[in-house]
Amino acid sequence: MRYVSTRGAAPSLNFEEVLLTGLAEDGGLYVPESLPQFSQAQLGDMAALDYPALAGQIIAPFVGDCIEREDLAGIVRETYAGFRHPAVAPMVQLDHDQWVLELFHGPTLAFKDFALQLLGRLLDHVLERRGERVVIMGATSGDTGSAAIEGCRRCRNVDIFILHPHGRVSEVQRRQMTTVQGEGIHNLAVEGNFDDCQAMVKASFRERGFLPDGRGLVAVNSINWARIMAQVVYYFYAALALGAPARPVSFSVPTGNFGDIFAGYLARGMGLPVERLVIATNRNDVLHRIMTTRVYARQPLQPSLSPSMDISVSSNFERLLFDLYGRDGAALAAMMARFDGGDITLSDVAMAEARERFASVRVDDDATCEQIARTWADCGYLLDPHSAIGYHAARRSATPGTPMVTLATAHPAKFPDAVAAAGVAEAPRLPAHLADLFDRPEHYSVIANDLQAVHAAMAAKIRR
Ligand SMILES: *Cc1c(COP(=O)(O)O)cnc(C)c1O
């Protein structure tokens, strides 16, 4: 399997190379040259598989011959053995034809564990064989940091540095990062905001002088292809459980960066019968505005009750645009250059294709709270604010006779303030493995909002 850049001017790479790369050198994102295809008969056979076995089959063609089949199967099994529910991704029925797919049974209680638990293990496996080490650097305002740290805690060949804005992440989220112990794990609390942190990570990919000789720098944000790949699996798992391939299934996905829902789009491209894919956004509705107005335009960030979807640019949308524009890298490069300078408008042809594949719904904070309260009252089921946005959009977009699956992306105990704002009296409880989170010792360094200071701190900590 080869991977090509959406902007057409970077060399094509194999899986291992893509795993160790962030952005392509032409500024684009890597996508597979072609998608693996599964026939109806193959899908029928897959319906019998448990989650790790299914994941092994779906991921194998993307990995190609970079990792031995048996090694890959072992890595995948170990990855999902760490999840707290025996089904890994169980479903709960909330109404006739309405289901939620619980993706929050991993170590940090958000769906990002599905990808980052696997990514850490794949990286370590590949690095061990190459006899190399890398440095991972990321900025977080919430879920990504803790999921990345948990994913790398046992990696022998990785030093991970996660920057978060000091005093500006929730206590649960901070503690989920800073209470993880491991030799190569480092939390840097920067005296600045999230944008400062992110700018420092970007600058570090340009100015690599602080790294030991030859040490690679790897990105763990959702532009990393391996994350998308891991997320394709649960679309298959849910649809097969609900009767696919004989019966089509729809999905509603709370999304900001278009990573999670893009995985659903790929699943359909691989042969899974997916009827509708619903883009569910919060008030930061850049994706909904594209779908309704054709214009891709940045707007200032507005804080919401669903902070993990607070974005102004949707980076993975470029991967869809690449397909909508006939996989023409030069056309896309020109378009993204125009977007750097302002708004862009999608063509009629591209827009028609997008609307055929996706519906979209914008859900504000009031509607989010109403949905949390109503689902609690009707079913005794507590949705986190992100999943509530997905479920609200699912109810508005259902077609009779087709099961609709909402991706529940986080456990409600991660967002107790939103649950309280919805008027639910019962406070969501952290699961047993995190019950003592508030008693565990924290490890982090507070550091000036200054790139040189961050680089000096990193250089002192990177293992030689
Ligand atoms: C990251 C995140 C999202 C959004 O994911 P995308 O990749 O932008 O689609 C939604 N919900 C939760 C809880 C998240 O952590």
Short mmCIF file of C-alpha atoms and ligand atoms in Angstrom, two decimals:
data_model
loop_
_atom_site.label_atom_id
_atom_site.label_comp_id
_atom_site.label_asym_id
_atom_site.label_seq_id
_atom_site.Cartn_x
_atom_site.Cartn_y
_atom_site.Cartn_z
CA MET A 1 0.00 0.00 0.00
CA ARG A 2 1.35 3.43 -0.99
CA TYR A 3 0.28 6.79 0.41
CA VAL A 4 0.11 10.02 -1.58
CA SER A 5 -0.08 13.65 -0.50
CA THR A 6 -3.29 15.61 -1.04
CA ARG A 7 -1.19 18.36 -2.63
CA GLY A 8 0.47 16.10 -5.15
CA ALA A 9 4.08 17.32 -4.82
CA ALA A 10 5.54 15.11 -2.06
CA PRO A 11 7.00 11.64 -2.60
CA SER A 12 4.66 8.68 -2.08
CA LEU A 13 5.41 6.68 1.08
CA ASN A 14 4.75 3.23 2.51
CA PHE A 15 2.89 2.69 5.79
CA GLU A 16 5.96 2.76 8.00
CA GLU A 17 7.15 6.04 6.51
CA VAL A 18 3.71 7.58 6.83
CA LEU A 19 3.55 6.49 10.47
CA LEU A 20 6.78 8.38 11.20
CA THR A 21 5.73 11.53 9.32
CA GLY A 22 3.37 14.35 10.14
CA LEU A 23 2.48 16.71 7.33
CA ALA A 24 3.74 15.86 3.87
CA GLU A 25 6.64 18.08 2.77
CA ASP A 26 4.35 19.91 0.31
CA GLY A 27 2.06 20.85 3.23
CA GLY A 28 -0.54 18.22 2.32
CA LEU A 29 -1.93 15.22 4.22
CA TYR A 30 -1.21 11.63 3.31
CA VAL A 31 -4.04 9.40 2.05
CA PRO A 32 -3.96 5.84 0.65
CA GLU A 33 -3.43 5.66 -3.12
CA SER A 34 -6.46 3.35 -3.28
CA LEU A 35 -8.79 1.80 -0.70
CA PRO A 36 -8.88 -1.91 0.11
CA GLN A 37 -12.20 -3.45 -0.96
CA PHE A 38 -14.23 -6.02 0.95
CA SER A 39 -16.91 -8.04 -0.87
CA GLN A 40 -20.34 -8.83 0.57
CA ALA A 41 -19.17 -12.39 1.24
CA GLN A 42 -16.08 -11.18 3.09
CA LEU A 43 -18.16 -8.76 5.14
CA GLY A 44 -20.56 -11.57 5.98
CA ASP A 45 -17.65 -13.63 7.35
CA MET A 46 -16.33 -10.65 9.31
CA ALA A 47 -19.58 -10.37 11.25
CA ALA A 48 -18.46 -13.31 13.40
CA LEU A 49 -15.21 -11.67 14.53
CA ASP A 50 -14.56 -10.01 17.88
CA TYR A 51 -13.19 -6.47 17.90
CA PRO A 52 -9.44 -7.22 17.87
CA ALA A 53 -9.78 -9.89 15.16
CA LEU A 54 -11.87 -7.55 13.02
CA ALA A 55 -9.37 -4.74 13.56
CA GLY A 56 -6.53 -7.02 12.44
CA GLN A 57 -8.33 -7.82 9.17
CA ILE A 58 -9.31 -4.27 8.35
CA ILE A 59 -5.96 -2.73 9.20
CA ALA A 60 -3.77 -5.37 7.49
CA PRO A 61 -4.16 -4.09 3.91
CA PHE A 62 -3.30 -0.54 5.03
CA VAL A 63 -0.13 -1.72 6.73
CA GLY A 64 0.89 -3.83 3.72
CA ASP A 65 4.14 -5.72 4.18
CA CYS A 66 5.61 -3.22 6.69
CA ILE A 67 4.63 -5.39 9.66
CA GLU A 68 4.28 -9.20 9.67
CA ARG A 69 0.65 -10.34 9.85
CA GLU A 70 1.19 -12.25 13.08
CA ASP A 71 3.00 -9.36 14.75
CA LEU A 72 0.20 -7.00 13.70
CA ALA A 73 -2.47 -9.34 15.09
CA GLY A 74 -0.57 -9.49 18.40
CA ILE A 75 -0.21 -5.70 18.58
CA VAL A 76 -3.89 -5.18 17.88
CA ARG A 77 -4.98 -7.77 20.43
CA GLU A 78 -2.78 -6.22 23.12
CA THR A 79 -4.06 -2.73 22.23
CA TYR A 80 -7.71 -3.52 22.76
CA ALA A 81 -7.18 -5.88 25.70
CA GLY A 82 -6.52 -2.70 27.70
CA PHE A 83 -10.10 -1.48 27.19
CA ARG A 84 -12.48 -1.88 30.13
CA HIS A 85 -15.44 -3.44 28.32
CA PRO A 86 -15.19 -6.99 26.95
CA ALA A 87 -16.89 -5.91 23.71
CA VAL A 88 -14.38 -2.99 23.38
CA ALA A 89 -16.98 -0.88 21.53
CA PRO A 90 -20.42 -1.89 22.90
CA MET A 91 -23.72 -0.47 21.65
CA VAL A 92 -26.71 0.70 23.65
CA GLN A 93 -30.19 1.11 22.16
CA LEU A 94 -31.90 4.42 23.02
CA ASP A 95 -34.93 4.26 20.76
CA HIS A 96 -36.41 2.20 17.94
CA ASP A 97 -33.64 2.41 15.28
CA GLN A 98 -31.43 4.65 17.47
CA TRP A 99 -28.20 3.30 18.94
CA VAL A 100 -25.11 4.74 20.57
CA LEU A 101 -21.71 3.19 20.02
CA GLU A 102 -19.75 3.66 23.24
CA LEU A 103 -16.19 4.55 22.31
CA PHE A 104 -15.14 5.61 25.80
CA HIS A 105 -14.01 2.40 27.46
CA GLY A 106 -10.31 3.02 26.83
CA PRO A 107 -7.88 4.26 29.50
CA THR A 108 -8.67 7.99 29.11
CA LEU A 109 -12.43 7.65 28.51
CA ALA A 110 -12.54 9.17 25.02
CA PHE A 111 -12.58 7.67 21.54
CA LYS A 112 -9.06 8.97 20.88
CA ASP A 113 -7.78 5.91 22.79
CA PHE A 114 -8.84 3.68 19.87
CA ALA A 115 -6.23 5.32 17.67
CA LEU A 116 -3.55 6.42 20.13
CA GLN A 117 -3.29 3.14 22.03
CA LEU A 118 -2.58 1.51 18.68
CA LEU A 119 -0.32 4.28 17.39
CA GLY A 120 2.03 4.05 20.39
CA ARG A 121 2.44 0.31 19.95
CA LEU A 122 2.89 0.48 16.18
CA LEU A 123 5.53 3.19 16.57
CA ASP A 124 7.46 1.27 19.20
CA HIS A 125 7.37 -1.91 17.11
CA VAL A 126 8.68 -0.19 13.99
CA LEU A 127 11.32 1.81 15.90
CA GLU A 128 12.60 -1.26 17.71
CA ARG A 129 13.22 -3.01 14.41
CA ARG A 130 14.90 0.03 12.89
CA GLY A 131 17.00 0.56 16.02
CA GLU A 132 15.80 4.17 16.19
CA ARG A 133 14.21 6.49 18.71
CA VAL A 134 11.88 9.45 18.13
CA VAL A 135 10.52 12.44 20.01
CA ILE A 136 6.78 13.05 19.97
CA MET A 137 5.56 16.57 20.55
CA GLY A 138 1.97 17.70 20.81
CA ALA A 139 -0.17 20.52 22.14
CA THR A 140 -3.48 19.87 23.82
CA SER A 141 -6.39 21.70 25.28
CA GLY A 142 -8.08 18.49 26.33
CA ASP A 143 -8.45 14.88 25.26
CA THR A 144 -5.59 14.38 22.81
CA GLY A 145 -2.81 14.92 25.36
CA SER A 146 -3.92 12.33 27.86
CA ALA A 147 -4.74 9.78 25.14
CA ALA A 148 -1.32 10.29 23.54
CA ILE A 149 0.49 9.97 26.86
CA GLU A 150 -1.43 6.83 27.81
CA GLY A 151 -0.72 5.44 24.34
CA CYS A 152 3.03 5.94 24.76
CA ARG A 153 3.50 5.11 28.41
CA ARG A 154 5.10 1.75 27.67
CA CYS A 155 7.04 2.80 24.58
CA ARG A 156 10.76 2.23 24.96
CA ASN A 157 11.81 4.20 21.94
CA VAL A 158 9.71 7.32 22.35
CA ASP A 159 10.11 10.45 24.44
CA ILE A 160 6.80 12.30 24.49
CA PHE A 161 6.32 15.97 25.36
CA ILE A 162 2.79 17.32 25.71
CA LEU A 163 2.32 21.07 26.08
CA HIS A 164 -0.83 22.35 27.73
CA PRO A 165 -1.82 25.91 28.64
CA HIS A 166 -1.09 26.30 32.37
CA GLY A 167 -4.28 26.68 34.37
CA ARG A 168 -6.51 26.47 31.31
CA VAL A 169 -7.47 22.81 31.05
CA SER A 170 -10.05 21.15 33.28
CA GLU A 171 -8.76 19.42 36.41
CA VAL A 172 -9.86 15.96 35.22
CA GLN A 173 -8.12 16.49 31.90
CA ARG A 174 -4.92 17.82 33.53
CA ARG A 175 -4.77 14.99 36.02
CA GLN A 176 -5.31 12.40 33.30
CA MET A 177 -2.07 13.65 31.73
CA THR A 178 0.04 14.52 34.75
CA THR A 179 -0.59 11.44 36.88
CA VAL A 180 0.78 9.04 34.29
CA GLN A 181 4.26 7.91 35.27
CA GLY A 182 6.84 6.79 32.77
CA GLU A 183 10.45 7.46 31.93
CA GLY A 184 9.86 9.16 28.62
CA ILE A 185 6.69 11.06 29.57
CA HIS A 186 6.82 14.81 30.04
CA ASN A 187 4.07 17.35 30.65
CA LEU A 188 4.95 20.97 30.06
CA ALA A 189 2.49 23.54 31.45
CA VAL A 190 3.12 26.62 29.33
CA GLU A 191 2.35 30.06 30.74
CA GLY A 192 0.27 30.96 27.69
CA ASN A 193 -2.87 29.85 25.87
CA PHE A 194 -3.56 26.86 23.62
CA ASP A 195 -2.65 28.77 20.46
CA ASP A 196 0.77 29.58 21.97
CA CYS A 197 1.32 25.87 22.67
CA GLN A 198 0.27 24.86 19.18
CA ALA A 199 2.45 27.54 17.59
CA MET A 200 5.46 26.22 19.52
CA VAL A 201 4.83 22.68 18.30
CA LYS A 202 4.59 23.90 14.70
CA ALA A 203 7.77 25.95 15.09
CA SER A 204 9.60 22.94 16.50
CA PHE A 205 8.99 20.98 13.31
CA ARG A 206 10.79 23.79 11.43
CA GLU A 207 13.60 24.42 13.94
CA ARG A 208 14.88 21.02 15.00
CA GLY A 209 18.24 22.12 16.40
CA PHE A 210 17.24 21.17 19.96
CA LEU A 211 16.95 17.47 19.05
CA PRO A 212 19.88 15.06 19.48
CA ASP A 213 21.60 14.16 16.19
CA GLY A 214 19.33 12.44 13.72
CA ARG A 215 16.40 12.10 16.15
CA GLY A 216 13.03 12.22 14.36
CA LEU A 217 10.10 14.34 15.50
CA VAL A 218 6.62 12.79 15.17
CA ALA A 219 3.18 14.41 15.31
CA VAL A 220 0.26 12.80 17.09
CA ASN A 221 -2.55 15.13 16.07
CA SER A 222 -5.28 13.81 13.81
CA ILE A 223 -3.33 14.55 10.64
CA ASN A 224 -1.40 11.34 11.41
CA TRP A 225 -2.79 8.73 9.01
CA ALA A 226 -2.57 5.83 11.47
CA ARG A 227 -5.15 7.53 13.68
CA ILE A 228 -7.75 7.64 10.91
CA MET A 229 -6.99 4.05 9.96
CA ALA A 230 -7.68 2.77 13.47
CA GLN A 231 -11.01 4.61 13.54
CA VAL A 232 -12.32 2.90 10.39
CA VAL A 233 -12.66 -0.35 12.35
CA TYR A 234 -15.51 0.60 14.68
CA TYR A 235 -17.79 1.61 11.80
CA PHE A 236 -17.49 -1.95 10.51
CA TYR A 237 -17.95 -3.41 13.99
CA ALA A 238 -21.18 -1.49 14.63
CA ALA A 239 -22.70 -1.97 11.18
CA LEU A 240 -21.98 -5.71 11.12
CA ALA A 241 -23.60 -6.08 14.54
CA LEU A 242 -26.75 -4.36 13.22
CA GLY A 243 -27.16 -6.54 10.15
CA ALA A 244 -24.72 -5.27 7.51
CA PRO A 245 -23.93 -6.16 4.79
CA ALA A 246 -27.58 -7.22 4.21
CA ARG A 247 -28.87 -4.05 5.86
CA PRO A 248 -27.47 -0.52 5.46
CA VAL A 249 -26.71 1.54 8.54
CA SER A 250 -26.36 5.31 9.14
CA PHE A 251 -23.96 7.11 11.49
CA SER A 252 -24.06 10.44 13.30
CA VAL A 253 -20.64 11.73 14.33
CA PRO A 254 -19.83 14.63 16.66
CA THR A 255 -16.88 16.17 14.86
CA GLY A 256 -14.65 19.21 14.69
CA ASN A 257 -11.51 18.29 12.81
CA PHE A 258 -13.36 15.91 10.45
CA GLY A 259 -11.10 13.03 11.53
CA ASP A 260 -13.63 10.66 13.02
CA ILE A 261 -16.27 11.11 10.34
CA PHE A 262 -13.69 10.84 7.57
CA ALA A 263 -13.00 7.33 8.87
CA GLY A 264 -16.70 6.54 8.30
CA TYR A 265 -16.47 7.87 4.77
CA LEU A 266 -13.53 5.53 4.16
CA ALA A 267 -15.46 2.57 5.59
CA ARG A 268 -18.16 3.17 3.00
CA GLY A 269 -15.50 3.42 0.29
CA MET A 270 -14.25 -0.01 1.36
CA GLY A 271 -17.62 -1.67 0.75
CA LEU A 272 -19.54 -1.16 3.99
CA PRO A 273 -23.19 -0.26 3.24
CA VAL A 274 -23.46 3.14 4.97
CA GLU A 275 -26.60 5.08 4.06
CA ARG A 276 -26.05 8.44 5.75
CA LEU A 277 -23.13 10.10 7.48
CA VAL A 278 -24.28 12.99 9.63
CA ILE A 279 -21.76 15.71 10.50
CA ALA A 280 -22.78 16.96 13.97
CA THR A 281 -21.09 20.22 15.02
CA ASN A 282 -21.34 22.53 17.99
CA ARG A 283 -21.51 26.34 17.63
CA ASN A 284 -18.08 26.21 16.00
CA ASP A 285 -19.87 25.14 12.85
CA VAL A 286 -17.35 25.58 10.06
CA LEU A 287 -18.31 22.18 8.59
CA HIS A 288 -22.05 22.85 8.75
CA ARG A 289 -21.51 26.21 7.07
CA ILE A 290 -19.61 24.55 4.22
CA MET A 291 -22.47 22.09 3.74
CA THR A 292 -25.15 24.80 3.75
CA THR A 293 -23.38 27.74 2.06
CA ARG A 294 -20.56 26.10 0.00
CA VAL A 295 -18.12 28.54 1.62
CA TYR A 296 -15.18 27.31 3.70
CA ALA A 297 -14.54 30.28 5.99
CA ARG A 298 -12.77 30.64 9.32
CA GLN A 299 -14.64 32.21 12.21
CA PRO A 300 -13.31 33.21 15.63
CA LEU A 301 -13.33 30.36 18.11
CA GLN A 302 -16.24 30.35 20.56
CA PRO A 303 -15.97 28.35 23.78
CA SER A 304 -18.71 25.72 24.13
CA LEU A 305 -19.84 22.92 26.44
CA SER A 306 -18.15 20.47 24.04
CA PRO A 307 -14.57 21.80 24.08
CA SER A 308 -13.04 18.90 22.14
CA MET A 309 -14.91 20.13 19.07
CA ASP A 310 -13.98 23.80 19.43
CA ILE A 311 -12.01 24.48 16.24
CA SER A 312 -12.04 27.16 13.56
CA VAL A 313 -10.32 25.18 10.78
CA SER A 314 -11.10 21.54 10.10
CA SER A 315 -7.76 20.09 9.06
CA ASN A 316 -8.91 16.66 7.87
CA PHE A 317 -11.49 18.21 5.55
CA GLU A 318 -8.62 18.55 3.09
CA ARG A 319 -8.63 14.75 2.75
CA LEU A 320 -12.26 14.85 1.58
CA LEU A 321 -11.63 17.83 -0.71
CA PHE A 322 -8.93 15.78 -2.42
CA ASP A 323 -11.56 13.21 -3.43
CA LEU A 324 -14.24 15.80 -4.25
CA TYR A 325 -11.79 17.41 -6.69
CA GLY A 326 -10.95 14.19 -8.52
CA ARG A 327 -7.74 13.53 -6.53
CA ASP A 328 -6.05 16.39 -8.40
CA GLY A 329 -3.16 17.39 -6.11
CA ALA A 330 -2.25 20.50 -8.09
CA ALA A 331 -5.83 21.78 -7.96
CA LEU A 332 -5.94 21.16 -4.24
CA ALA A 333 -2.60 22.85 -3.62
CA ALA A 334 -3.90 25.96 -5.42
CA MET A 335 -7.13 25.86 -3.45
CA MET A 336 -5.42 25.52 -0.07
CA ALA A 337 -3.07 28.38 -1.00
CA ARG A 338 -6.17 30.53 -1.62
CA PHE A 339 -7.59 29.36 1.72
CA ASP A 340 -4.43 30.60 3.48
CA GLY A 341 -5.38 34.06 2.27
CA GLY A 342 -9.15 33.93 2.94
CA ASP A 343 -12.36 32.06 2.24
CA ILE A 344 -12.88 29.53 -0.53
CA THR A 345 -16.07 28.41 -2.26
CA LEU A 346 -16.64 24.82 -3.35
CA SER A 347 -17.63 24.13 -6.97
CA ASP A 348 -21.13 22.89 -7.87
CA VAL A 349 -19.80 19.45 -8.75
CA ALA A 350 -17.83 19.09 -5.51
CA MET A 351 -20.76 20.35 -3.47
CA ALA A 352 -23.21 17.94 -5.09
CA GLU A 353 -20.89 15.06 -4.26
CA ALA A 354 -20.43 16.23 -0.68
CA ARG A 355 -24.19 16.52 -0.16
CA GLU A 356 -24.76 13.07 -1.58
CA ARG A 357 -22.40 11.62 1.02
CA PHE A 358 -23.02 13.77 4.10
CA ALA A 359 -25.80 15.51 5.97
CA SER A 360 -24.99 18.12 8.63
CA VAL A 361 -26.58 19.55 11.76
CA ARG A 362 -25.39 22.35 14.06
CA VAL A 363 -26.28 21.94 17.73
CA ASP A 364 -25.82 24.83 20.16
CA ASP A 365 -25.22 24.60 23.92
CA ASP A 366 -28.93 24.93 24.80
CA ALA A 367 -29.92 22.05 22.53
CA THR A 368 -26.97 20.03 23.89
CA CYS A 369 -28.24 20.47 27.45
CA GLU A 370 -31.82 19.66 26.42
CA GLN A 371 -30.65 16.45 24.77
CA ILE A 372 -28.65 15.38 27.84
CA ALA A 373 -31.66 16.05 30.08
CA ARG A 374 -34.21 14.38 27.80
CA THR A 375 -32.17 11.22 27.26
CA TRP A 376 -31.56 10.97 31.01
CA ALA A 377 -35.29 11.37 31.69
CA ASP A 378 -36.43 9.00 28.93
CA CYS A 379 -33.84 6.24 29.15
CA GLY A 380 -31.82 6.81 32.33
CA TYR A 381 -28.82 7.12 30.04
CA LEU A 382 -26.24 9.86 30.57
CA LEU A 383 -24.67 11.36 27.44
CA ASP A 384 -21.55 13.50 27.56
CA PRO A 385 -21.97 16.85 25.74
CA HIS A 386 -20.15 15.71 22.58
CA SER A 387 -22.21 12.54 22.29
CA ALA A 388 -25.38 14.55 23.01
CA ILE A 389 -24.63 16.69 19.96
CA GLY A 390 -24.28 13.53 17.90
CA TYR A 391 -27.50 12.06 19.24
CA HIS A 392 -29.46 15.28 18.69
CA ALA A 393 -28.28 15.34 15.07
CA ALA A 394 -29.10 11.62 14.74
CA ARG A 395 -32.72 12.18 15.80
CA ARG A 396 -33.09 15.00 13.29
CA SER A 397 -31.57 12.99 10.43
CA ALA A 398 -33.04 9.51 10.87
CA THR A 399 -34.64 7.71 7.93
CA PRO A 400 -37.32 5.14 8.86
CA GLY A 401 -36.13 1.54 8.71
CA THR A 402 -32.39 2.27 8.78
CA PRO A 403 -30.59 1.87 12.09
CA MET A 404 -28.85 5.11 13.10
CA VAL A 405 -25.69 4.83 15.21
CA THR A 406 -24.39 7.82 17.17
CA LEU A 407 -20.72 7.72 18.06
CA ALA A 408 -20.46 8.37 21.81
CA THR A 409 -17.00 9.92 21.90
CA ALA A 410 -16.47 10.55 25.63
CA HIS A 411 -17.60 9.31 29.04
CA PRO A 412 -19.89 11.82 30.81
CA ALA A 413 -17.64 11.84 33.91
CA LYS A 414 -15.07 13.79 31.86
CA PHE A 415 -17.53 16.68 31.57
CA PRO A 416 -19.38 16.97 34.88
CA ASP A 417 -20.01 20.72 34.41
CA ALA A 418 -22.01 20.16 31.24
CA VAL A 419 -24.03 17.41 32.90
CA ALA A 420 -24.80 19.78 35.79
CA ALA A 421 -25.67 22.59 33.34
CA ALA A 422 -28.22 20.23 31.79
CA GLY A 423 -29.94 20.01 35.16
CA VAL A 424 -29.17 16.34 35.76
CA ALA A 425 -28.93 16.02 39.53
CA GLU A 426 -26.89 12.84 39.53
CA ALA A 427 -23.16 13.59 39.11
CA PRO A 428 -21.48 11.17 36.69
CA ARG A 429 -18.96 8.98 38.47
CA LEU A 430 -15.48 8.16 37.19
CA PRO A 431 -15.05 4.44 36.45
CA ALA A 432 -13.20 2.35 39.02
CA HIS A 433 -9.76 2.53 37.37
CA LEU A 434 -9.84 6.33 37.66
CA ALA A 435 -11.70 6.65 40.95
CA ASP A 436 -8.52 7.73 42.80
CA LEU A 437 -7.49 10.19 40.08
CA PHE A 438 -7.70 13.13 42.49
CA ASP A 439 -5.36 11.45 44.99
CA ARG A 440 -2.59 10.50 42.59
CA PRO A 441 0.65 12.54 42.48
CA GLU A 442 1.04 14.84 39.50
CA HIS A 443 4.17 15.35 37.41
CA TYR A 444 4.58 18.46 35.28
CA SER A 445 6.86 21.45 34.83
CA VAL A 446 5.56 24.98 34.53
CA ILE A 447 7.48 26.75 31.82
CA ALA A 448 7.67 30.25 30.34
CA ASN A 449 5.76 30.97 27.15
CA ASP A 450 9.00 30.98 25.20
CA LEU A 451 10.21 28.60 22.50
CA GLN A 452 13.86 28.63 23.62
CA ALA A 453 12.85 27.76 27.18
CA VAL A 454 10.71 24.87 25.94
CA HIS A 455 13.49 23.57 23.71
CA ALA A 456 16.04 23.79 26.52
CA ALA A 457 13.74 21.85 28.85
CA MET A 458 13.17 19.21 26.19
CA ALA A 459 16.85 18.87 25.31
CA ALA A 460 17.64 18.23 28.99
CA LYS A 461 15.04 15.46 29.22
CA ILE A 462 15.33 13.54 25.97
CA ARG A 463 16.93 10.15 26.63
CA ARG A 464 20.20 9.61 24.74
C1 LIG B 1 -11.50 14.85 19.59
C2 LIG B 1 -12.92 14.70 19.99
C3 LIG B 1 -13.99 14.91 19.08
C4 LIG B 1 -13.78 15.37 17.66
O1 LIG B 1 -13.02 14.50 16.87
P1 LIG B 1 -12.71 14.81 15.33
O2 LIG B 1 -11.51 14.01 14.98
O3 LIG B 1 -12.52 16.26 15.23
O4 LIG B 1 -13.85 14.35 14.55
C5 LIG B 1 -15.27 14.67 19.52
N1 LIG B 1 -15.53 14.29 20.79
C6 LIG B 1 -14.54 14.10 21.70
C7 LIG B 1 -14.89 13.70 23.08
C8 LIG B 1 -13.20 14.29 21.33
O5 LIG B 1 -12.23 14.08 22.23
#
